[in-house]
Amino acid sequence: MALIECPECKQSISSQAAHCSHCGYQILPPPVPVRANRQGMPGWVIGLIVTACAIPVVIFMIGLFAAIAVPSFINARTRSQTAACQNNLRSLDTAKQLAVLDHGYKAGDVIPETEITNNLHRAIHSLICPAGGSYTPGTVDEEPACSVHGTLSDAGRGSSRNSPDVEKTGTPER
């Protein structure tokens, strides 16, 4: 143990003293509390474990939401295509009926495409089925038909009499 000089009062004091015994000046800094050894894993390991558990849960949830949403989107697209096709068939039927009224066609007569086109104000071939089908106007006493959705009365039920994959039995090929 050595003697040192107090910086405040210049008196001799012990080098081990925390305060000057003469003026009370603090010689040594206050002791730093020593952290007790932590028991267990470091924080970064716990964070890594939590992240590793959370990632599969998030991926599962995204897959679950996709499994629920995708069929709904497909059904909505099919319904909208059917509705657009029905509207085209109605337009074609109206144009055909106007041609019958204008020119006096009888049941079983085939109406020339030019007369239907005049009443449609565009060519029949400009009517496009959203599902990729084509339209046939039919005779005076037949409904117009789509190669995918069938006639106007068929389109609402979702069946297709004129579809190429339907046999004479009425069941689709597999």
CSV table of C-alpha atoms in Angstrom, one decimal, residues 43-132:
chain,number,residue,atom,x,y,z
A,43,GLY,CA,-30.4,-14.0,-27.1
A,44,TRP,CA,-29.4,-14.5,-30.8
A,45,VAL,CA,-29.9,-18.2,-30.5
A,46,ILE,CA,-33.4,-17.8,-29.1
A,47,GLY,CA,-34.2,-15.3,-31.9
A,48,LEU,CA,-32.9,-17.8,-34.4
A,49,ILE,CA,-35.1,-20.6,-33.0
A,50,VAL,CA,-38.2,-18.4,-33.0
A,51,THR,CA,-37.5,-17.3,-36.6
A,52,ALA,CA,-36.9,-20.9,-37.7
A,53,CYS,CA,-40.3,-21.9,-36.2
A,54,ALA,CA,-42.2,-18.8,-37.6
A,55,ILE,CA,-41.1,-19.2,-41.3
A,56,PRO,CA,-42.8,-22.6,-41.9
A,57,VAL,CA,-46.0,-21.3,-40.3
A,58,VAL,CA,-46.0,-18.3,-42.6
A,59,ILE,CA,-45.3,-20.4,-45.6
A,60,PHE,CA,-48.1,-22.8,-44.6
A,61,MET,CA,-50.5,-19.8,-44.2
A,62,ILE,CA,-49.7,-18.4,-47.6
A,63,GLY,CA,-50.3,-21.9,-49.2
A,64,LEU,CA,-53.6,-22.2,-47.3
A,65,PHE,CA,-54.8,-18.8,-48.5
A,66,ALA,CA,-53.7,-19.7,-52.1
A,67,ALA,CA,-55.5,-23.0,-51.9
A,68,ILE,CA,-58.7,-21.2,-50.9
A,69,ALA,CA,-58.4,-18.3,-53.3
A,70,VAL,CA,-57.3,-19.9,-56.6
A,71,PRO,CA,-60.5,-22.0,-57.1
A,72,SER,CA,-62.6,-19.0,-56.5
A,73,PHE,CA,-60.7,-17.0,-59.1
A,74,ILE,CA,-61.1,-19.8,-61.6
A,75,ASN,CA,-64.8,-20.1,-60.9
A,76,ALA,CA,-65.2,-16.3,-61.3
A,77,ARG,CA,-63.4,-16.4,-64.6
A,78,THR,CA,-65.6,-19.3,-65.9
A,79,ARG,CA,-68.8,-17.5,-64.8
A,80,SER,CA,-67.8,-14.3,-66.5
A,81,GLN,CA,-66.9,-16.1,-69.7
A,82,THR,CA,-70.3,-17.9,-69.7
A,83,ALA,CA,-72.1,-14.6,-69.1
A,84,ALA,CA,-70.2,-12.8,-71.9
A,85,CYS,CA,-71.0,-15.8,-74.3
A,86,GLN,CA,-74.7,-15.6,-73.3
A,87,ASN,CA,-74.7,-11.9,-74.1
A,88,ASN,CA,-73.1,-12.6,-77.5
A,89,LEU,CA,-75.7,-15.3,-78.2
A,90,ARG,CA,-78.5,-12.9,-77.3
A,91,SER,CA,-77.1,-10.3,-79.7
A,92,LEU,CA,-76.9,-12.9,-82.4
A,93,ASP,CA,-80.5,-14.1,-81.7
A,94,THR,CA,-81.8,-10.6,-81.8
A,95,ALA,CA,-80.1,-9.8,-85.1
A,96,LYS,CA,-81.5,-13.1,-86.5
A,97,GLN,CA,-85.0,-12.3,-85.4
A,98,LEU,CA,-84.8,-8.8,-86.9
A,99,ALA,CA,-83.7,-10.3,-90.2
A,100,VAL,CA,-86.7,-12.7,-90.0
A,101,LEU,CA,-89.1,-9.7,-89.4
A,102,ASP,CA,-87.5,-7.6,-92.1
A,103,HIS,CA,-87.4,-10.3,-94.9
A,104,GLY,CA,-90.2,-12.7,-93.9
A,105,TYR,CA,-88.1,-15.9,-93.5
A,106,LYS,CA,-90.0,-19.1,-92.6
A,107,ALA,CA,-89.2,-21.9,-90.2
A,108,GLY,CA,-86.2,-24.0,-91.4
A,109,ASP,CA,-84.9,-21.2,-93.6
A,110,VAL,CA,-81.2,-20.4,-93.3
A,111,ILE,CA,-80.7,-16.6,-93.0
A,112,PRO,CA,-77.8,-15.2,-95.0
A,113,GLU,CA,-74.9,-14.0,-92.9
A,114,THR,CA,-75.0,-10.6,-94.6
A,115,GLU,CA,-78.5,-9.9,-93.2
A,116,ILE,CA,-77.5,-10.9,-89.7
A,117,THR,CA,-74.4,-8.8,-90.0
A,118,ASN,CA,-76.5,-5.7,-91.0
A,119,ASN,CA,-78.6,-6.1,-87.9
A,120,LEU,CA,-75.5,-6.7,-85.7
A,121,HIS,CA,-73.7,-3.6,-87.1
A,122,ARG,CA,-70.6,-5.8,-87.2
A,123,ALA,CA,-69.6,-9.2,-88.7
A,124,ILE,CA,-70.7,-12.4,-87.1
A,125,HIS,CA,-67.0,-13.4,-87.0
A,126,SER,CA,-66.3,-10.3,-84.8
A,127,LEU,CA,-68.4,-11.9,-82.0
A,128,ILE,CA,-65.8,-13.9,-80.1
A,129,CYS,CA,-66.6,-16.4,-77.3
A,130,PRO,CA,-64.2,-15.6,-74.4
A,131,ALA,CA,-63.6,-19.3,-73.9
A,132,GLY,CA,-62.4,-19.6,-77.5
